């Protein structure tokens, strides 16, 4: 039985299109529009594997916005440099705010591993921006002419703050010291995350076992919870208190 080669090609084409359609429909919820009440994040759709791709896309978008500002051939001014810079990275800010908020509440190993990786990537990303010589030159050009631009108080404040942020981030350093600064910043980013994770683990591990004589003044509901906590930890004749708020505050 002969099969027409055009039929075969048509079948292959439809299979590829079907796969592409399926892939395009799997939108990362961190990057999609949030059509939820009050625009709150769709927490029920967000998974750990969504964070890294979302950060990669958001950082690429931010980098493109920065490149557009840095390499604009128009004369540097408040609108096309300072304001454009201040308004850039909206997607990255949204993803970052959500991720680090959840990372402070969700402490499983998978989330902690992603947090450490993302913290390093974001540190490198912002170092590249703050140490971008072309961008800093345009920011400085606006700063040097700030008294000639007819700026109001808020605009003047933004110009001065933006310039100082760049200087304090190392933009005025020579190349050798900038490279050393980037190395230090990345080391600090990783160390900070690990310190927080170690502190969280230490808090989770802490437990205070008490006897009946230590429970005076505590209501029965608190005693029952403490007894269950102790029993779960293998000490059925004790009462256990941890550093979690419902246990610690009473």
PDB file of C-alpha atoms in Angstrom:
ATOM      1  CA  UNK A   1       0.000   0.000   0.000  1.00  0.00           C
ATOM      2  CA  UNK A   2       1.497   3.327  -1.074  1.00  0.00           C
ATOM      3  CA  UNK A   3       0.988   6.443   1.043  1.00  0.00           C
ATOM      4  CA  UNK A   4       1.055   9.764  -0.746  1.00  0.00           C
ATOM      5  CA  UNK A   5       4.100  11.714   0.448  1.00  0.00           C
ATOM      6  CA  UNK A   6       2.018  14.872   0.683  1.00  0.00           C
ATOM      7  CA  UNK A   7      -0.243  13.156   3.203  1.00  0.00           C
ATOM      8  CA  UNK A   8       2.809  12.206   5.244  1.00  0.00           C
ATOM      9  CA  UNK A   9       4.083  15.775   5.163  1.00  0.00           C
ATOM     10  CA  UNK A  10       0.653  17.078   6.162  1.00  0.00           C
ATOM     11  CA  UNK A  11       0.515  14.710   9.139  1.00  0.00           C
ATOM     12  CA  UNK A  12       3.997  15.789  10.243  1.00  0.00           C
ATOM     13  CA  UNK A  13       3.072  19.449   9.867  1.00  0.00           C
ATOM     14  CA  UNK A  14      -0.077  19.052  11.950  1.00  0.00           C
ATOM     15  CA  UNK A  15       1.906  17.234  14.663  1.00  0.00           C
ATOM     16  CA  UNK A  16       4.470  20.029  14.838  1.00  0.00           C
ATOM     17  CA  UNK A  17       1.758  22.690  14.967  1.00  0.00           C
ATOM     18  CA  UNK A  18      -0.046  20.812  17.707  1.00  0.00           C
ATOM     19  CA  UNK A  19       3.166  20.652  19.780  1.00  0.00           C
ATOM     20  CA  UNK A  20       3.837  24.355  19.198  1.00  0.00           C
ATOM     21  CA  UNK A  21       0.289  25.282  20.190  1.00  0.00           C
ATOM     22  CA  UNK A  22       0.550  23.237  23.361  1.00  0.00           C
ATOM     23  CA  UNK A  23       3.882  24.844  24.230  1.00  0.00           C
ATOM     24  CA  UNK A  24       2.632  28.377  23.594  1.00  0.00           C
ATOM     25  CA  UNK A  25      -0.447  27.735  25.737  1.00  0.00           C
ATOM     26  CA  UNK A  26       1.704  26.807  28.735  1.00  0.00           C
ATOM     27  CA  UNK A  27       2.276  30.409  29.761  1.00  0.00           C
ATOM     28  CA  UNK A  28       4.425  31.068  32.794  1.00  0.00           C
ATOM     29  CA  UNK A  29       1.968  32.493  35.361  1.00  0.00           C
ATOM     30  CA  UNK A  30       4.662  34.831  36.668  1.00  0.00           C
ATOM     31  CA  UNK A  31       4.878  36.513  33.268  1.00  0.00           C
ATOM     32  CA  UNK A  32       1.195  36.437  32.319  1.00  0.00           C
ATOM     33  CA  UNK A  33      -1.340  39.141  33.077  1.00  0.00           C
ATOM     34  CA  UNK A  34      -2.916  38.535  36.477  1.00  0.00           C
ATOM     35  CA  UNK A  35      -6.674  38.647  35.887  1.00  0.00           C
ATOM     36  CA  UNK A  36      -7.326  37.891  39.553  1.00  0.00           C
ATOM     37  CA  UNK A  37      -9.317  39.997  42.037  1.00  0.00           C
ATOM     38  CA  UNK A  38      -7.303  43.124  42.856  1.00  0.00           C
ATOM     39  CA  UNK A  39      -4.474  41.792  40.652  1.00  0.00           C
ATOM     40  CA  UNK A  40      -3.095  39.497  43.342  1.00  0.00           C
ATOM     41  CA  UNK A  41      -0.649  36.790  42.169  1.00  0.00           C
ATOM     42  CA  UNK A  42      -2.250  33.502  41.035  1.00  0.00           C
ATOM     43  CA  UNK A  43      -0.611  31.498  43.817  1.00  0.00           C
ATOM     44  CA  UNK A  44      -2.476  28.308  42.876  1.00  0.00           C
ATOM     45  CA  UNK A  45      -0.801  28.269  39.453  1.00  0.00           C
ATOM     46  CA  UNK A  46       2.762  29.151  40.472  1.00  0.00           C
ATOM     47  CA  UNK A  47       5.264  26.306  40.828  1.00  0.00           C
ATOM     48  CA  UNK A  48       8.927  26.314  41.827  1.00  0.00           C
ATOM     49  CA  UNK A  49      10.002  25.522  38.256  1.00  0.00           C
ATOM     50  CA  UNK A  50       8.386  28.763  37.038  1.00  0.00           C
ATOM     51  CA  UNK A  51      10.744  31.082  38.917  1.00  0.00           C
ATOM     52  CA  UNK A  52      14.037  30.642  37.082  1.00  0.00           C
ATOM     53  CA  UNK A  53      12.566  30.991  33.532  1.00  0.00           C
ATOM     54  CA  UNK A  54      10.564  34.010  34.692  1.00  0.00           C
ATOM     55  CA  UNK A  55      13.665  35.704  36.092  1.00  0.00           C
ATOM     56  CA  UNK A  56      15.608  34.958  32.902  1.00  0.00           C
ATOM     57  CA  UNK A  57      12.923  36.576  30.729  1.00  0.00           C
ATOM     58  CA  UNK A  58      12.492  39.523  33.108  1.00  0.00           C
ATOM     59  CA  UNK A  59      16.236  40.189  33.255  1.00  0.00           C
ATOM     60  CA  UNK A  60      16.503  40.015  29.462  1.00  0.00           C
ATOM     61  CA  UNK A  61      13.687  42.550  29.141  1.00  0.00           C
ATOM     62  CA  UNK A  62      15.322  44.811  31.699  1.00  0.00           C
ATOM     63  CA  UNK A  63      18.701  44.543  29.982  1.00  0.00           C
ATOM     64  CA  UNK A  64      17.109  45.501  26.654  1.00  0.00           C
ATOM     65  CA  UNK A  65      15.498  48.553  28.254  1.00  0.00           C
ATOM     66  CA  UNK A  66      18.826  49.585  29.794  1.00  0.00           C
ATOM     67  CA  UNK A  67      20.666  49.135  26.482  1.00  0.00           C
ATOM     68  CA  UNK A  68      18.081  51.341  24.789  1.00  0.00           C
ATOM     69  CA  UNK A  69      18.718  54.093  27.349  1.00  0.00           C
ATOM     70  CA  UNK A  70      22.505  53.724  27.323  1.00  0.00           C
ATOM     71  CA  UNK A  71      22.848  53.806  23.541  1.00  0.00           C
ATOM     72  CA  UNK A  72      20.205  56.426  22.739  1.00  0.00           C
ATOM     73  CA  UNK A  73      21.756  58.968  20.385  1.00  0.00           C
ATOM     74  CA  UNK A  74      19.549  61.819  21.611  1.00  0.00           C
ATOM     75  CA  UNK A  75      20.953  64.336  24.066  1.00  0.00           C
ATOM     76  CA  UNK A  76      20.738  63.002  27.621  1.00  0.00           C
ATOM     77  CA  UNK A  77      17.815  64.498  29.507  1.00  0.00           C
ATOM     78  CA  UNK A  78      15.544  63.814  32.425  1.00  0.00           C
ATOM     79  CA  UNK A  79      12.868  61.993  30.418  1.00  0.00           C
ATOM     80  CA  UNK A  80      15.036  59.759  28.220  1.00  0.00           C
ATOM     81  CA  UNK A  81      17.628  58.862  30.880  1.00  0.00           C
ATOM     82  CA  UNK A  82      16.612  59.342  34.508  1.00  0.00           C
ATOM     83  CA  UNK A  83      12.876  58.726  34.208  1.00  0.00           C
ATOM     84  CA  UNK A  84      13.352  55.933  31.660  1.00  0.00           C
ATOM     85  CA  UNK A  85      15.842  54.243  33.961  1.00  0.00           C
ATOM     86  CA  UNK A  86      13.568  54.649  36.983  1.00  0.00           C
ATOM     87  CA  UNK A  87      10.634  53.063  35.142  1.00  0.00           C
ATOM     88  CA  UNK A  88      12.632  50.170  33.659  1.00  0.00           C
ATOM     89  CA  UNK A  89      12.547  46.620  34.975  1.00  0.00           C
ATOM     90  CA  UNK A  90       8.888  46.567  35.948  1.00  0.00           C
ATOM     91  CA  UNK A  91       8.515  42.854  35.177  1.00  0.00           C
ATOM     92  CA  UNK A  92      11.685  41.991  37.074  1.00  0.00           C
ATOM     93  CA  UNK A  93      10.511  43.979  40.080  1.00  0.00           C
ATOM     94  CA  UNK A  94       7.159  42.204  40.075  1.00  0.00           C
ATOM     95  CA  UNK A  95       8.714  38.737  39.835  1.00  0.00           C
ATOM     96  CA  UNK A  96      11.354  39.586  42.448  1.00  0.00           C
ATOM     97  CA  UNK A  97       8.868  40.944  44.978  1.00  0.00           C
ATOM     98  CA  UNK A  98       6.723  37.842  44.711  1.00  0.00           C
ATOM     99  CA  UNK A  99       9.593  35.359  44.758  1.00  0.00           C
ATOM    100  CA  UNK A 100      11.491  36.736  47.736  1.00  0.00           C
ATOM    101  CA  UNK A 101       8.282  37.172  49.708  1.00  0.00           C
ATOM    102  CA  UNK A 102       7.420  33.500  49.182  1.00  0.00           C
ATOM    103  CA  UNK A 103      11.025  32.387  49.706  1.00  0.00           C
ATOM    104  CA  UNK A 104      10.900  33.900  53.196  1.00  0.00           C
ATOM    105  CA  UNK A 105       7.849  31.781  54.005  1.00  0.00           C
ATOM    106  CA  UNK A 106       8.540  28.551  52.106  1.00  0.00           C
ATOM    107  CA  UNK A 107      11.700  26.930  53.397  1.00  0.00           C
ATOM    108  CA  UNK A 108      11.878  23.572  51.648  1.00  0.00           C
ATOM    109  CA  UNK A 109      15.158  22.467  50.051  1.00  0.00           C
ATOM    110  CA  UNK A 110      13.976  23.015  46.483  1.00  0.00           C
ATOM    111  CA  UNK A 111      12.952  26.612  47.160  1.00  0.00           C
ATOM    112  CA  UNK A 112      16.183  27.326  49.027  1.00  0.00           C
ATOM    113  CA  UNK A 113      18.274  26.013  46.129  1.00  0.00           C
ATOM    114  CA  UNK A 114      16.402  28.249  43.681  1.00  0.00           C
ATOM    115  CA  UNK A 115      16.769  31.226  46.012  1.00  0.00           C
ATOM    116  CA  UNK A 116      20.549  30.855  46.163  1.00  0.00           C
ATOM    117  CA  UNK A 117      20.846  30.537  42.378  1.00  0.00           C
ATOM    118  CA  UNK A 118      18.540  33.463  41.665  1.00  0.00           C
ATOM    119  CA  UNK A 119      20.202  35.725  44.235  1.00  0.00           C
ATOM    120  CA  UNK A 120      23.544  35.276  42.468  1.00  0.00           C
ATOM    121  CA  UNK A 121      21.999  35.892  39.043  1.00  0.00           C
ATOM    122  CA  UNK A 122      20.227  39.067  40.155  1.00  0.00           C
ATOM    123  CA  UNK A 123      23.374  40.394  41.799  1.00  0.00           C
ATOM    124  CA  UNK A 124      25.314  39.913  38.549  1.00  0.00           C
ATOM    125  CA  UNK A 125      22.469  41.485  36.590  1.00  0.00           C
ATOM    126  CA  UNK A 126      22.364  44.680  38.637  1.00  0.00           C
ATOM    127  CA  UNK A 127      26.145  44.915  38.797  1.00  0.00           C
ATOM    128  CA  UNK A 128      26.264  44.875  34.992  1.00  0.00           C
ATOM    129  CA  UNK A 129      23.732  47.696  34.914  1.00  0.00           C
ATOM    130  CA  UNK A 130      25.241  49.875  37.633  1.00  0.00           C
ATOM    131  CA  UNK A 131      28.738  49.425  36.165  1.00  0.00           C
ATOM    132  CA  UNK A 132      27.652  50.064  32.568  1.00  0.00           C
ATOM    133  CA  UNK A 133      29.969  52.876  31.501  1.00  0.00           C
ATOM    134  CA  UNK A 134      27.734  54.085  28.668  1.00  0.00           C
ATOM    135  CA  UNK A 135      24.688  54.271  30.924  1.00  0.00           C
ATOM    136  CA  UNK A 136      26.600  56.018  33.703  1.00  0.00           C
ATOM    137  CA  UNK A 137      27.973  58.573  31.244  1.00  0.00           C
ATOM    138  CA  UNK A 138      24.437  59.570  30.280  1.00  0.00           C
ATOM    139  CA  UNK A 139      23.283  59.658  33.894  1.00  0.00           C
ATOM    140  CA  UNK A 140      26.268  61.848  34.794  1.00  0.00           C
ATOM    141  CA  UNK A 141      25.568  64.124  31.839  1.00  0.00           C
ATOM    142  CA  UNK A 142      22.081  64.802  33.177  1.00  0.00           C
ATOM    143  CA  UNK A 143      23.394  65.212  36.719  1.00  0.00           C
ATOM    144  CA  UNK A 144      26.038  67.739  35.608  1.00  0.00           C
ATOM    145  CA  UNK A 145      23.349  69.803  33.825  1.00  0.00           C
ATOM    146  CA  UNK A 146      20.625  69.364  36.440  1.00  0.00           C
ATOM    147  CA  UNK A 147      20.504  73.060  37.373  1.00  0.00           C
ATOM    148  CA  UNK A 148      19.925  74.018  33.736  1.00  0.00           C
ATOM    149  CA  UNK A 149      17.003  71.675  33.027  1.00  0.00           C
ATOM    150  CA  UNK A 150      14.195  73.467  34.867  1.00  0.00           C
ATOM    151  CA  UNK A 151      13.464  70.491  37.089  1.00  0.00           C
ATOM    152  CA  UNK A 152      10.993  70.603  39.959  1.00  0.00           C
ATOM    153  CA  UNK A 153      11.942  69.387  43.432  1.00  0.00           C
ATOM    154  CA  UNK A 154      10.873  65.771  42.865  1.00  0.00           C
ATOM    155  CA  UNK A 155      12.685  65.548  39.533  1.00  0.00           C
ATOM    156  CA  UNK A 156      15.828  67.084  41.038  1.00  0.00           C
ATOM    157  CA  UNK A 157      15.675  64.601  43.904  1.00  0.00           C
ATOM    158  CA  UNK A 158      15.386  61.678  41.474  1.00  0.00           C
ATOM    159  CA  UNK A 159      18.326  62.916  39.391  1.00  0.00           C
ATOM    160  CA  UNK A 160      20.578  63.303  42.431  1.00  0.00           C
ATOM    161  CA  UNK A 161      19.510  60.011  43.984  1.00  0.00           C
ATOM    162  CA  UNK A 162      20.029  58.099  40.732  1.00  0.00           C
ATOM    163  CA  UNK A 163      23.501  59.547  40.240  1.00  0.00           C
ATOM    164  CA  UNK A 164      24.525  58.802  43.827  1.00  0.00           C
ATOM    165  CA  UNK A 165      23.198  55.245  43.519  1.00  0.00           C
ATOM    166  CA  UNK A 166      25.500  54.661  40.552  1.00  0.00           C
ATOM    167  CA  UNK A 167      28.515  56.180  42.303  1.00  0.00           C
ATOM    168  CA  UNK A 168      27.910  54.196  45.481  1.00  0.00           C
ATOM    169  CA  UNK A 169      27.554  51.056  43.365  1.00  0.00           C
ATOM    170  CA  UNK A 170      31.031  51.552  41.903  1.00  0.00           C
ATOM    171  CA  UNK A 171      30.319  53.252  38.580  1.00  0.00           C
ATOM    172  CA  UNK A 172      33.161  55.753  39.117  1.00  0.00           C
ATOM    173  CA  UNK A 173      35.750  53.081  39.963  1.00  0.00           C
ATOM    174  CA  UNK A 174      38.357  51.884  37.505  1.00  0.00           C
ATOM    175  CA  UNK A 175      37.858  48.553  35.751  1.00  0.00           C
ATOM    176  CA  UNK A 176      40.070  46.564  38.113  1.00  0.00           C
ATOM    177  CA  UNK A 177      38.223  47.714  41.203  1.00  0.00           C
ATOM    178  CA  UNK A 178      34.855  47.210  39.510  1.00  0.00           C
ATOM    179  CA  UNK A 179      35.697  43.567  38.840  1.00  0.00           C
ATOM    180  CA  UNK A 180      36.729  43.110  42.467  1.00  0.00           C
ATOM    181  CA  UNK A 181      33.510  44.784  43.610  1.00  0.00           C
ATOM    182  CA  UNK A 182      31.407  42.430  41.480  1.00  0.00           C
ATOM    183  CA  UNK A 183      33.181  39.461  43.023  1.00  0.00           C
ATOM    184  CA  UNK A 184      32.521  40.759  46.542  1.00  0.00           C
ATOM    185  CA  UNK A 185      28.876  41.510  45.768  1.00  0.00           C
ATOM    186  CA  UNK A 186      28.256  37.992  44.499  1.00  0.00           C
ATOM    187  CA  UNK A 187      29.996  36.458  47.498  1.00  0.00           C
ATOM    188  CA  UNK A 188      27.856  38.590  49.816  1.00  0.00           C
ATOM    189  CA  UNK A 189      24.671  37.653  47.975  1.00  0.00           C
ATOM    190  CA  UNK A 190      25.336  33.930  48.434  1.00  0.00           C
ATOM    191  CA  UNK A 191      26.528  34.355  52.020  1.00  0.00           C
ATOM    192  CA  UNK A 192      23.440  36.377  52.917  1.00  0.00           C
ATOM    193  CA  UNK A 193      21.077  33.737  51.554  1.00  0.00           C
ATOM    194  CA  UNK A 194      22.941  30.913  53.280  1.00  0.00           C
ATOM    195  CA  UNK A 195      23.006  32.817  56.573  1.00  0.00           C
ATOM    196  CA  UNK A 196      19.263  33.303  56.409  1.00  0.00           C
ATOM    197  CA  UNK A 197      18.711  29.655  55.598  1.00  0.00           C
ATOM    198  CA  UNK A 198      21.024  28.526  58.430  1.00  0.00           C
ATOM    199  CA  UNK A 199      19.235  30.836  60.866  1.00  0.00           C
ATOM    200  CA  UNK A 200      15.877  29.455  59.754  1.00  0.00           C
ATOM    201  CA  UNK A 201      17.112  25.886  60.222  1.00  0.00           C
ATOM    202  CA  UNK A 202      18.400  26.729  63.698  1.00  0.00           C
ATOM    203  CA  UNK A 203      15.053  28.262  64.631  1.00  0.00           C
ATOM    204  CA  UNK A 204      13.214  25.234  63.300  1.00  0.00           C
ATOM    205  CA  UNK A 205      15.442  22.901  65.329  1.00  0.00           C
ATOM    206  CA  UNK A 206      15.025  24.735  68.625  1.00  0.00           C
ATOM    207  CA  UNK A 207      12.703  23.135  71.191  1.00  0.00           C
ATOM    208  CA  UNK A 208      12.200  23.735  74.923  1.00  0.00           C
ATOM    209  CA  UNK A 209      10.865  20.773  76.898  1.00  0.00           C
ATOM    210  CA  UNK A 210       9.025  21.611  80.125  1.00  0.00           C
ATOM    211  CA  UNK A 211       7.553  19.617  82.993  1.00  0.00           C
ATOM    212  CA  UNK A 212       4.108  19.976  84.536  1.00  0.00           C
ATOM    213  CA  UNK A 213       5.523  22.269  87.237  1.00  0.00           C
ATOM    214  CA  UNK A 214       6.544  24.808  84.558  1.00  0.00           C
ATOM    215  CA  UNK A 215       3.038  25.211  83.103  1.00  0.00           C
ATOM    216  CA  UNK A 216       1.380  27.401  85.747  1.00  0.00           C
ATOM    217  CA  UNK A 217      -0.712  30.149  84.196  1.00  0.00           C
ATOM    218  CA  UNK A 218      -0.998  28.569  80.732  1.00  0.00           C
ATOM    219  CA  UNK A 219      -4.501  27.766  79.437  1.00  0.00           C
ATOM    220  CA  UNK A 220      -5.476  24.188  78.693  1.00  0.00           C
ATOM    221  CA  UNK A 221      -5.444  24.754  74.913  1.00  0.00           C
ATOM    222  CA  UNK A 222      -1.781  25.774  75.034  1.00  0.00           C
ATOM    223  CA  UNK A 223      -0.906  22.851  77.277  1.00  0.00           C
ATOM    224  CA  UNK A 224      -2.617  20.411  74.931  1.00  0.00           C
ATOM    225  CA  UNK A 225      -0.732  21.791  71.914  1.00  0.00           C
ATOM    226  CA  UNK A 226       2.561  21.604  73.815  1.00  0.00           C
ATOM    227  CA  UNK A 227       1.856  18.041  74.908  1.00  0.00           C
ATOM    228  CA  UNK A 228       1.125  16.995  71.333  1.00  0.00           C
ATOM    229  CA  UNK A 229       4.315  18.715  70.123  1.00  0.00           C
ATOM    230  CA  UNK A 230       6.344  16.794  72.731  1.00  0.00           C
ATOM    231  CA  UNK A 231       4.660  13.509  71.868  1.00  0.00           C
ATOM    232  CA  UNK A 232       5.402  14.063  68.171  1.00  0.00           C
ATOM    233  CA  UNK A 233       9.048  14.545  69.141  1.00  0.00           C
ATOM    234  CA  UNK A 234       9.164  11.284  71.094  1.00  0.00           C
ATOM    235  CA  UNK A 235       8.665  12.649  74.614  1.00  0.00           C
ATOM    236  CA  UNK A 236       5.086  11.815  75.650  1.00  0.00           C
ATOM    237  CA  UNK A 237       5.593  12.850  79.307  1.00  0.00           C
ATOM    238  CA  UNK A 238       6.811  16.372  78.526  1.00  0.00           C
ATOM    239  CA  UNK A 239       5.461  19.602  77.057  1.00  0.00           C
ATOM    240  CA  UNK A 240       7.372  21.112  74.129  1.00  0.00           C
ATOM    241  CA  UNK A 241       7.593  24.725  72.995  1.00  0.00           C
ATOM    242  CA  UNK A 242       9.239  25.882  69.770  1.00  0.00           C
ATOM    243  CA  UNK A 243      10.036  29.248  68.175  1.00  0.00           C
ATOM    244  CA  UNK A 244       6.915  29.239  66.039  1.00  0.00           C
ATOM    245  CA  UNK A 245       4.659  32.127  67.087  1.00  0.00           C
ATOM    246  CA  UNK A 246       1.661  30.050  68.304  1.00  0.00           C
ATOM    247  CA  UNK A 247       4.032  28.145  70.566  1.00  0.00           C
ATOM    248  CA  UNK A 248       6.482  30.886  71.579  1.00  0.00           C
ATOM    249  CA  UNK A 249       4.108  33.755  72.455  1.00  0.00           C
ATOM    250  CA  UNK A 250       2.123  31.931  75.175  1.00  0.00           C
TER     251      UNK A 250
END
